[in-house]
CSV table of C-alpha atoms in Angstrom, one decimal:
chain,number,residue,atom,x,y,z
A,1,MET,CA,2.8,-9.8,-18.4
A,2,GLY,CA,-0.6,-11.5,-17.2
A,3,ASN,CA,0.8,-15.1,-18.3
A,4,LYS,CA,3.9,-14.6,-16.2
A,5,ARG,CA,2.5,-13.8,-13.1
A,6,VAL,CA,-0.4,-16.6,-13.4
A,7,SER,CA,2.6,-18.9,-14.3
A,8,LYS,CA,3.9,-18.1,-10.9
A,9,LEU,CA,1.0,-18.5,-8.9
A,10,ARG,CA,0.4,-21.6,-10.7
A,11,LYS,CA,3.5,-22.9,-9.3
A,12,VAL,CA,2.4,-22.1,-5.8
A,13,LEU,CA,-0.7,-24.1,-6.3
A,14,GLN,CA,1.2,-27.1,-7.4
A,15,ASP,CA,3.9,-26.7,-4.0
A,16,GLN,CA,0.4,-26.7,-2.2
A,17,GLY,CA,-1.3,-29.5,-4.1
A,18,LEU,CA,-4.1,-27.4,-5.3
A,19,ASP,CA,-5.9,-28.0,-8.5
A,20,ALA,CA,-7.4,-24.9,-8.9
A,21,MET,CA,-7.5,-21.2,-7.4
A,22,LEU,CA,-10.2,-18.9,-7.0
A,23,ILE,CA,-9.3,-15.4,-6.8
A,24,THR,CA,-11.6,-12.9,-5.3
A,25,SER,CA,-10.0,-10.0,-4.3
A,26,GLY,CA,-10.0,-7.1,-6.6
A,27,TYR,CA,-6.4,-6.0,-6.6
A,28,ASN,CA,-5.4,-9.4,-7.0
A,29,ARG,CA,-7.7,-9.8,-10.0
A,30,ARG,CA,-6.4,-6.6,-11.4
A,31,TYR,CA,-2.6,-7.7,-11.0
A,32,LEU,CA,-3.1,-11.2,-12.4
A,33,SER,CA,-5.5,-10.1,-15.6
A,34,GLY,CA,-4.8,-6.5,-16.1
A,35,PHE,CA,-8.7,-5.9,-15.8
A,36,THR,CA,-9.4,-2.8,-14.1
A,37,GLY,CA,-13.3,-3.1,-13.8
A,38,SER,CA,-14.8,-3.2,-10.1
A,39,SER,CA,-16.4,-6.7,-10.5
A,40,GLY,CA,-15.0,-10.2,-11.6
A,41,TYR,CA,-13.0,-13.2,-10.4
A,42,VAL,CA,-9.9,-14.9,-11.6
A,43,LEU,CA,-9.9,-18.9,-11.7
A,44,VAL,CA,-6.3,-20.5,-12.2
A,45,THR,CA,-6.4,-24.3,-13.1
A,46,SER,CA,-3.5,-26.2,-13.7
A,47,ASP,CA,-3.6,-25.5,-17.6
A,48,ASP,CA,-5.9,-22.5,-18.0
A,49,CYS,CA,-6.4,-19.4,-16.4
A,50,TYR,CA,-10.1,-17.5,-16.8
A,51,LEU,CA,-11.1,-14.0,-16.2
A,52,LEU,CA,-14.7,-14.2,-15.1
A,53,THR,CA,-17.0,-11.1,-15.1
A,54,ASP,CA,-20.7,-9.9,-16.2
A,55,PHE,CA,-22.2,-8.4,-19.4
A,56,ARG,CA,-21.4,-4.9,-18.1
A,57,TYR,CA,-17.7,-5.6,-18.4
A,58,MET,CA,-17.3,-7.9,-21.6
A,59,THR,CA,-15.9,-4.9,-23.9
A,60,GLN,CA,-13.5,-3.8,-21.3
A,61,ALA,CA,-12.4,-6.9,-20.2
A,62,ALA,CA,-11.3,-8.4,-23.8
A,63,ASN,CA,-9.4,-4.9,-24.5
A,64,GLN,CA,-7.4,-5.3,-21.1
A,65,ALA,CA,-7.3,-8.9,-20.0
A,66,MET,CA,-3.8,-10.2,-20.8
A,67,GLY,CA,-3.3,-13.8,-21.7
A,68,VAL,CA,-6.4,-15.2,-19.9
A,69,ASN,CA,-9.7,-16.2,-21.3
A,70,VAL,CA,-12.7,-14.0,-20.6
A,71,VAL,CA,-15.9,-15.7,-19.7
A,72,GLU,CA,-19.2,-13.7,-18.8
A,73,HIS,CA,-20.3,-15.7,-15.9
A,74,ALA,CA,-23.9,-17.3,-14.9
A,75,THR,CA,-26.3,-15.3,-12.8
A,76,LYS,CA,-24.4,-16.9,-9.9
A,77,PHE,CA,-21.0,-16.9,-10.8
A,78,ILE,CA,-19.7,-19.8,-8.8
A,79,ASP,CA,-22.0,-21.9,-11.0
A,80,THR,CA,-19.7,-20.9,-14.1
A,81,VAL,CA,-16.8,-21.7,-11.6
A,82,ARG,CA,-18.2,-25.2,-11.1
A,83,GLU,CA,-18.3,-25.6,-14.9
A,84,LEU,CA,-14.8,-24.7,-15.3
A,85,LEU,CA,-13.2,-26.8,-12.9
A,86,PRO,CA,-11.5,-29.9,-13.5
A,87,SER,CA,-13.8,-33.1,-13.0
A,88,GLY,CA,-12.9,-35.8,-10.4
A,89,LYS,CA,-13.7,-36.7,-6.9
A,90,GLU,CA,-11.2,-35.1,-4.9
A,91,VAL,CA,-10.7,-31.6,-6.7
A,92,ARG,CA,-9.0,-29.1,-4.4
A,93,ILE,CA,-9.6,-25.5,-4.8
A,94,GLY,CA,-8.0,-22.7,-2.8
A,95,PHE,CA,-9.7,-19.6,-2.1
A,96,GLU,CA,-8.6,-16.2,-0.6
A,97,GLN,CA,-9.1,-16.6,3.1
A,98,ASP,CA,-8.8,-13.1,4.0
A,99,ASP,CA,-10.7,-11.4,1.4
A,100,VAL,CA,-13.9,-14.1,1.5
A,101,SER,CA,-16.5,-13.7,4.0
A,102,PHE,CA,-17.7,-16.6,6.3
A,103,SER,CA,-21.1,-16.5,4.3
A,104,ALA,CA,-19.5,-16.5,1.0
A,105,TYR,CA,-17.3,-19.4,1.9
A,106,THR,CA,-20.4,-21.5,2.9
A,107,SER,CA,-22.1,-20.8,-0.3
A,108,TYR,CA,-19.2,-21.4,-2.5
A,109,ALA,CA,-18.5,-24.8,-0.6
A,110,GLU,CA,-22.0,-25.6,-1.3
A,111,ALA,CA,-22.1,-24.8,-4.7
A,112,LEU,CA,-18.7,-26.5,-5.6
A,113,LYS,CA,-19.3,-30.0,-3.9
A,114,PRO,CA,-17.8,-32.6,-4.3
A,115,ALA,CA,-14.6,-30.2,-4.7
A,116,VAL,CA,-13.1,-29.4,-1.7
A,117,LEU,CA,-12.5,-25.6,-0.7
A,118,VAL,CA,-8.9,-25.2,0.9
A,119,PRO,CA,-8.1,-21.5,2.5
A,120,ILE,CA,-5.0,-19.8,1.5
A,121,SER,CA,-3.3,-17.0,2.5
A,122,LYS,CA,-1.0,-14.4,0.7
A,123,ALA,CA,-0.6,-16.6,-2.4
A,124,VAL,CA,-0.8,-13.4,-4.8
A,125,GLU,CA,0.3,-11.1,-1.9
A,126,ASP,CA,3.6,-12.7,-1.8
A,127,LEU,CA,4.3,-12.5,-5.7
A,128,ARG,CA,3.1,-8.7,-5.5
A,129,MET,CA,6.0,-8.3,-2.9
A,130,PHE,CA,8.5,-8.2,-5.8
A,131,LYS,CA,7.9,-4.8,-8.3
A,132,ASP,CA,9.1,-5.6,-11.8
A,133,GLU,CA,10.4,-3.0,-13.7
A,134,GLU,CA,7.2,-2.0,-15.4
A,135,GLU,CA,5.9,-1.4,-11.7
A,136,LEU,CA,8.7,0.5,-10.5
A,137,ALA,CA,8.4,2.8,-13.5
A,138,VAL,CA,4.5,3.7,-12.6
A,139,MET,CA,5.5,3.8,-8.9
A,140,GLN,CA,8.3,6.5,-9.7
A,141,ARG,CA,5.4,8.4,-11.3
A,142,ALA,CA,3.1,8.2,-8.3
A,143,ALA,CA,6.2,9.1,-6.0
A,144,ASP,CA,7.3,12.1,-8.5
A,145,LEU,CA,3.5,13.5,-8.1
A,146,ALA,CA,3.7,13.2,-4.5
A,147,ASP,CA,6.9,15.3,-4.6
A,148,ALA,CA,5.2,18.0,-7.1
A,149,THR,CA,2.1,17.9,-4.5
A,150,PHE,CA,4.3,18.8,-1.9
A,151,SER,CA,6.3,21.5,-3.7
A,152,HIS,CA,2.8,23.1,-4.5
A,153,ILE,CA,1.3,22.9,-1.2
A,154,LEU,CA,4.0,24.8,0.0
A,155,ASN,CA,3.1,27.8,-1.8
A,156,VAL,CA,-0.2,27.6,-0.8
A,157,ILE,CA,-0.4,26.9,3.1
A,158,LYS,CA,-1.1,29.8,5.4
A,159,PRO,CA,-2.8,30.7,8.8
A,160,GLY,CA,-6.4,31.0,8.6
A,161,MET,CA,-7.1,28.0,6.2
A,162,THR,CA,-8.4,24.9,7.5
A,163,GLU,CA,-6.7,21.5,7.2
A,164,ARG,CA,-9.4,20.6,5.2
A,165,ASP,CA,-8.9,23.6,2.8
A,166,VAL,CA,-5.2,22.1,2.7
A,167,ASP,CA,-6.4,18.5,2.1
A,168,LEU,CA,-8.6,19.9,-1.1
A,169,GLU,CA,-6.0,21.9,-2.5
A,170,MET,CA,-3.5,18.8,-2.6
A,171,GLU,CA,-6.6,16.4,-4.1
A,172,PHE,CA,-7.0,18.9,-6.6
A,173,TYR,CA,-3.4,19.1,-7.8
A,174,MET,CA,-3.1,15.2,-7.7
A,175,ARG,CA,-6.2,14.7,-9.7
A,176,THR,CA,-5.4,17.2,-12.3
A,177,HIS,CA,-2.2,16.0,-12.4
A,178,GLY,CA,-3.0,12.6,-14.1
A,179,ALA,CA,-3.9,11.0,-10.2
A,180,THR,CA,-7.1,8.7,-10.1
A,181,SER,CA,-7.2,10.0,-6.6
A,182,SER,CA,-5.5,10.2,-3.5
A,183,SER,CA,-4.0,6.8,-2.5
A,184,PHE,CA,-5.7,7.2,1.0
A,185,ASP,CA,-7.5,10.0,3.2
A,186,THR,CA,-5.0,12.7,3.5
A,187,ILE,CA,-3.9,13.3,6.7
A,188,VAL,CA,-3.2,17.2,7.6
A,189,ALA,CA,-2.7,17.0,11.5
A,190,SER,CA,-1.6,21.2,12.5
A,191,GLY,CA,-1.0,22.0,16.0
A,192,GLU,CA,-1.5,19.8,18.6
A,193,ARG,CA,-3.3,17.4,16.4
A,194,SER,CA,0.2,16.6,14.9
A,195,SER,CA,0.5,14.6,18.2
A,196,MET,CA,-2.0,12.1,16.2
A,197,PRO,CA,-0.4,9.9,13.7
A,198,HIS,CA,-3.4,9.5,11.7
A,199,GLY,CA,-5.1,13.1,12.4
A,200,VAL,CA,-7.0,13.3,8.8
A,201,ALA,CA,-7.5,16.7,7.8
A,202,SER,CA,-10.6,18.4,9.9
A,203,SER,CA,-12.0,21.8,10.0
A,204,ARG,CA,-9.5,23.0,12.5
A,205,VAL,CA,-8.0,26.4,11.5
A,206,ILE,CA,-4.3,26.4,11.0
A,207,LEU,CA,-2.6,29.3,13.1
A,208,GLY,CA,0.7,30.4,13.1
A,209,ASN,CA,3.6,29.2,15.6
A,210,GLU,CA,2.7,25.5,15.2
A,211,PHE,CA,3.7,22.3,13.4
A,212,ILE,CA,1.7,20.7,10.5
A,213,THR,CA,2.3,17.0,9.4
A,214,LEU,CA,1.1,16.4,5.8
A,215,ASP,CA,0.9,12.4,5.2
A,216,PHE,CA,-0.5,11.7,1.3
A,217,GLY,CA,0.0,9.9,-1.5
A,218,ALA,CA,-1.4,9.6,-5.1
A,219,LEU,CA,-2.8,6.7,-6.7
A,220,LEU,CA,-1.5,6.6,-10.3
A,221,ASP,CA,-2.4,3.6,-13.0
A,222,GLY,CA,-3.0,1.6,-10.1
A,223,TYR,CA,0.2,1.9,-7.8
A,224,CYS,CA,0.5,4.3,-4.5
A,225,SER,CA,2.8,6.7,-3.4
A,226,ASP,CA,3.0,7.6,0.3
A,227,VAL,CA,5.1,10.6,1.8
A,228,THR,CA,5.2,12.4,5.0
A,229,ARG,CA,6.7,15.9,5.6
A,230,THR,CA,6.1,17.6,8.7
A,231,ILE,CA,6.9,21.7,8.4
A,232,ALA,CA,6.9,24.5,10.9
A,233,LEU,CA,4.5,27.7,10.4
A,234,GLY,CA,6.3,31.2,12.3
A,235,ALA,CA,8.0,30.0,15.7
A,236,PRO,CA,6.7,26.8,17.1
A,237,ASP,CA,7.7,25.5,20.8
A,238,PRO,CA,11.5,24.7,20.8
A,239,LYS,CA,10.8,21.3,22.2
A,240,LEU,CA,9.3,20.6,18.5
A,241,LYS,CA,12.5,21.4,16.6
A,242,GLU,CA,14.2,18.9,19.1
A,243,ILE,CA,12.0,16.2,18.1
A,244,TYR,CA,12.1,17.1,14.4
A,245,ASP,CA,15.9,16.6,14.4
A,246,ILE,CA,15.7,13.2,16.3
A,247,VAL,CA,13.2,11.7,13.8
A,248,LEU,CA,15.1,13.0,10.7
A,249,GLU,CA,18.1,11.7,12.3
A,250,ALA,CA,16.4,8.3,12.8
A,251,GLN,CA,14.9,8.3,9.5
A,252,LEU,CA,18.2,9.1,7.5
A,253,HIS,CA,20.1,6.3,9.8
A,254,THR,CA,17.3,3.7,8.6
A,255,LEU,CA,17.5,4.7,5.1
A,256,ALA,CA,21.6,4.5,5.2
A,257,HIS,CA,21.5,1.0,6.6
A,258,ILE,CA,18.7,-1.0,5.1
A,259,LYS,CA,19.9,-3.8,2.9
A,260,PRO,CA,18.5,-7.3,1.4
A,261,GLY,CA,18.9,-10.0,3.9
A,262,MET,CA,17.4,-7.8,7.0
A,263,THR,CA,14.6,-8.7,8.5
A,264,GLY,CA,11.8,-5.9,9.0
A,265,ARG,CA,12.4,-6.7,13.0
A,266,GLU,CA,16.0,-5.2,12.3
A,267,CYS,CA,15.2,-2.4,9.7
A,268,ASP,CA,12.5,-1.3,12.4
A,269,ALA,CA,15.0,-1.3,15.2
A,270,LEU,CA,17.5,1.0,13.0
A,271,ALA,CA,14.7,3.8,13.9
A,272,ARG,CA,13.5,2.9,17.1
A,273,ASP,CA,16.8,2.7,18.7
A,274,ILE,CA,17.9,5.9,18.1
A,275,ILE,CA,14.6,7.4,18.7
A,276,ALA,CA,14.5,5.5,22.2
A,277,SER,CA,18.1,6.4,22.8
A,278,TYR,CA,16.8,10.3,23.2
A,279,GLY,CA,14.1,9.1,25.7
A,280,TYR,CA,11.4,9.1,23.2
A,281,GLY,CA,11.0,5.5,22.6
A,282,GLU,CA,7.2,5.6,24.6
A,283,GLN,CA,6.3,8.4,21.9
A,284,PHE,CA,7.0,6.2,18.8
A,285,GLY,CA,4.2,4.0,19.0
A,286,HIS,CA,3.8,2.5,15.5
A,287,SER,CA,5.8,0.7,13.0
A,288,THR,CA,8.9,2.0,11.0
A,289,GLY,CA,7.2,1.2,7.7
A,290,HIS,CA,5.4,-0.9,5.7
A,291,GLY,CA,4.8,-2.6,2.3
A,292,LEU,CA,3.9,-0.2,-0.9
A,293,GLY,CA,2.3,-1.1,-4.4
A,294,MET,CA,-1.4,-1.2,-5.5
A,295,GLU,CA,-2.5,-1.1,-1.9
A,296,VAL,CA,-1.2,1.6,0.6
A,297,HIS,CA,-0.2,-1.2,3.5
A,298,GLU,CA,0.8,-4.2,1.9
A,299,TRP,CA,3.6,-6.8,2.6
A,300,PRO,CA,6.4,-7.0,3.9
A,301,ARG,CA,6.4,-5.1,7.2
A,302,LEU,CA,9.2,-3.4,9.1
A,303,SER,CA,8.0,-4.0,12.5
A,304,LYS,CA,8.7,-5.1,16.1
A,305,LEU,CA,7.2,-8.3,15.1
A,306,SER,CA,8.1,-9.0,11.5
A,307,ASP,CA,10.2,-11.8,10.3
A,308,ASP,CA,9.8,-10.8,6.7
A,309,ILE,CA,13.0,-10.5,4.9
A,310,MET,CA,14.0,-7.5,2.8
A,311,GLN,CA,14.9,-8.8,-0.6
A,312,PRO,CA,15.6,-6.7,-4.2
A,313,GLY,CA,12.4,-5.4,-5.8
A,314,MET,CA,10.6,-5.0,-2.7
A,315,VAL,CA,9.2,-1.1,-2.2
A,316,VAL,CA,8.7,-0.2,1.3
A,317,THR,CA,8.2,3.0,3.3
A,318,VAL,CA,10.4,4.3,6.0
A,319,GLU,CA,8.5,6.7,8.4
A,320,PRO,CA,9.5,6.8,12.1
A,321,GLY,CA,7.8,9.6,14.0
A,322,ILE,CA,7.5,11.1,17.8
A,323,TYR,CA,3.9,12.3,19.2
A,324,LEU,CA,3.8,14.4,22.2
A,325,PRO,CA,0.2,14.9,23.3
A,326,GLY,CA,-1.2,18.4,24.0
A,327,ILE,CA,2.3,19.8,21.9
A,328,GLY,CA,2.5,18.1,18.6
A,329,GLY,CA,4.4,15.9,16.8
A,330,VAL,CA,6.6,14.8,13.7
A,331,ARG,CA,6.7,12.1,11.3
A,332,ILE,CA,9.1,12.0,8.2
A,333,GLU,CA,8.2,9.6,5.4
A,334,ASP,CA,10.0,8.4,2.1
A,335,ASP,CA,9.1,5.3,-0.4
A,336,ILE,CA,12.4,3.0,-0.9
A,337,VAL,CA,13.1,0.2,-3.4
A,338,ILE,CA,15.2,-2.6,-1.8
A,339,THR,CA,17.8,-3.0,-4.2
A,340,GLU,CA,20.8,-5.7,-4.5
A,341,SER,CA,23.2,-3.6,-2.1
A,342,GLY,CA,20.9,-1.2,-0.4
A,343,ILE,CA,18.1,0.9,-1.5
A,344,SER,CA,17.1,3.3,-4.0
A,345,LEU,CA,14.9,6.7,-3.1
A,346,LEU,CA,11.4,6.8,-5.2
A,347,THR,CA,10.6,10.2,-3.0
A,348,HIS,CA,12.8,13.0,-3.1
A,349,SER,CA,11.0,15.9,-1.4
A,350,SER,CA,13.3,17.9,0.8
A,351,LYS,CA,13.9,17.1,4.7
A,352,GLU,CA,15.2,20.2,5.9
A,353,TYR,CA,13.5,21.9,8.6
A,354,THR,CA,11.2,24.2,6.7
A,355,VAL,CA,9.8,27.2,8.1
A,356,LEU,CA,7.0,28.8,6.1
């Protein structure tokens, strides 16, 4: 598996006229090598691939690394990189410009002379956009765990609990059912706080007669899920039920019409046009969705500015929302896989208007 991914990356290097590529991103290191340790680098050359790590990880790396040579690097890892680079004056080595700080870049450039460092963007991320069967199976399990967590929390939430109590119960459930952690800080936004799209759990006490937005996911075996459901407690302001129905209509319409070949912009418009037609365009201030995988936000993007083209094997979220400051808000989100003909859903929690 490592080999196949490295081979694809090598083709990218050839296309860009590079002799080697240095991978510093932890996600990309794991993707290419299978190594889950917290420190290390991957160096891909035209005929070799190395995982450079330190003595703490030599046993683990030897057990995990797939089709790559494990090398224990010198005190300064960049010195080992220099030794492994092909020799010659005009060696061009790509580096991940979105991951490397300016100070790291200057020290690498100095250490690798006369080789030339070439900034590269998204070389591995573009490969990661397409999930293979194995990845999709893990992502399905991460999605199933999020669905199970939602079912569980519906039996737990009651007035008098704080948002943090709910967050902690969800985290405990996910971790006792196999998750490494939640895939991001859980959003539990109740009452008027539900009008905050990123209202992470606070010490606010949940009251009756209000909405609660739950946006959460599980990080399971290296992959994320990301689900949002909005539920009602008691008898909330009727305005909230009105926006719930609009958001649900927009979300279902988008799921019904996304297909390969569409741009991120076209996908975003599916949801946005419906919400705008009801007069709430200004109250939907974020994009319709984003790619999902090893990271909770990756490529492609489903936004007003996105030219990314939907293609089979991509996994994205669909999450329109409407937010009314001082009153509350609604967001409904599922994780989907783009297929040859349309989509398939990874998440299956009910979207019926739920009153606890």
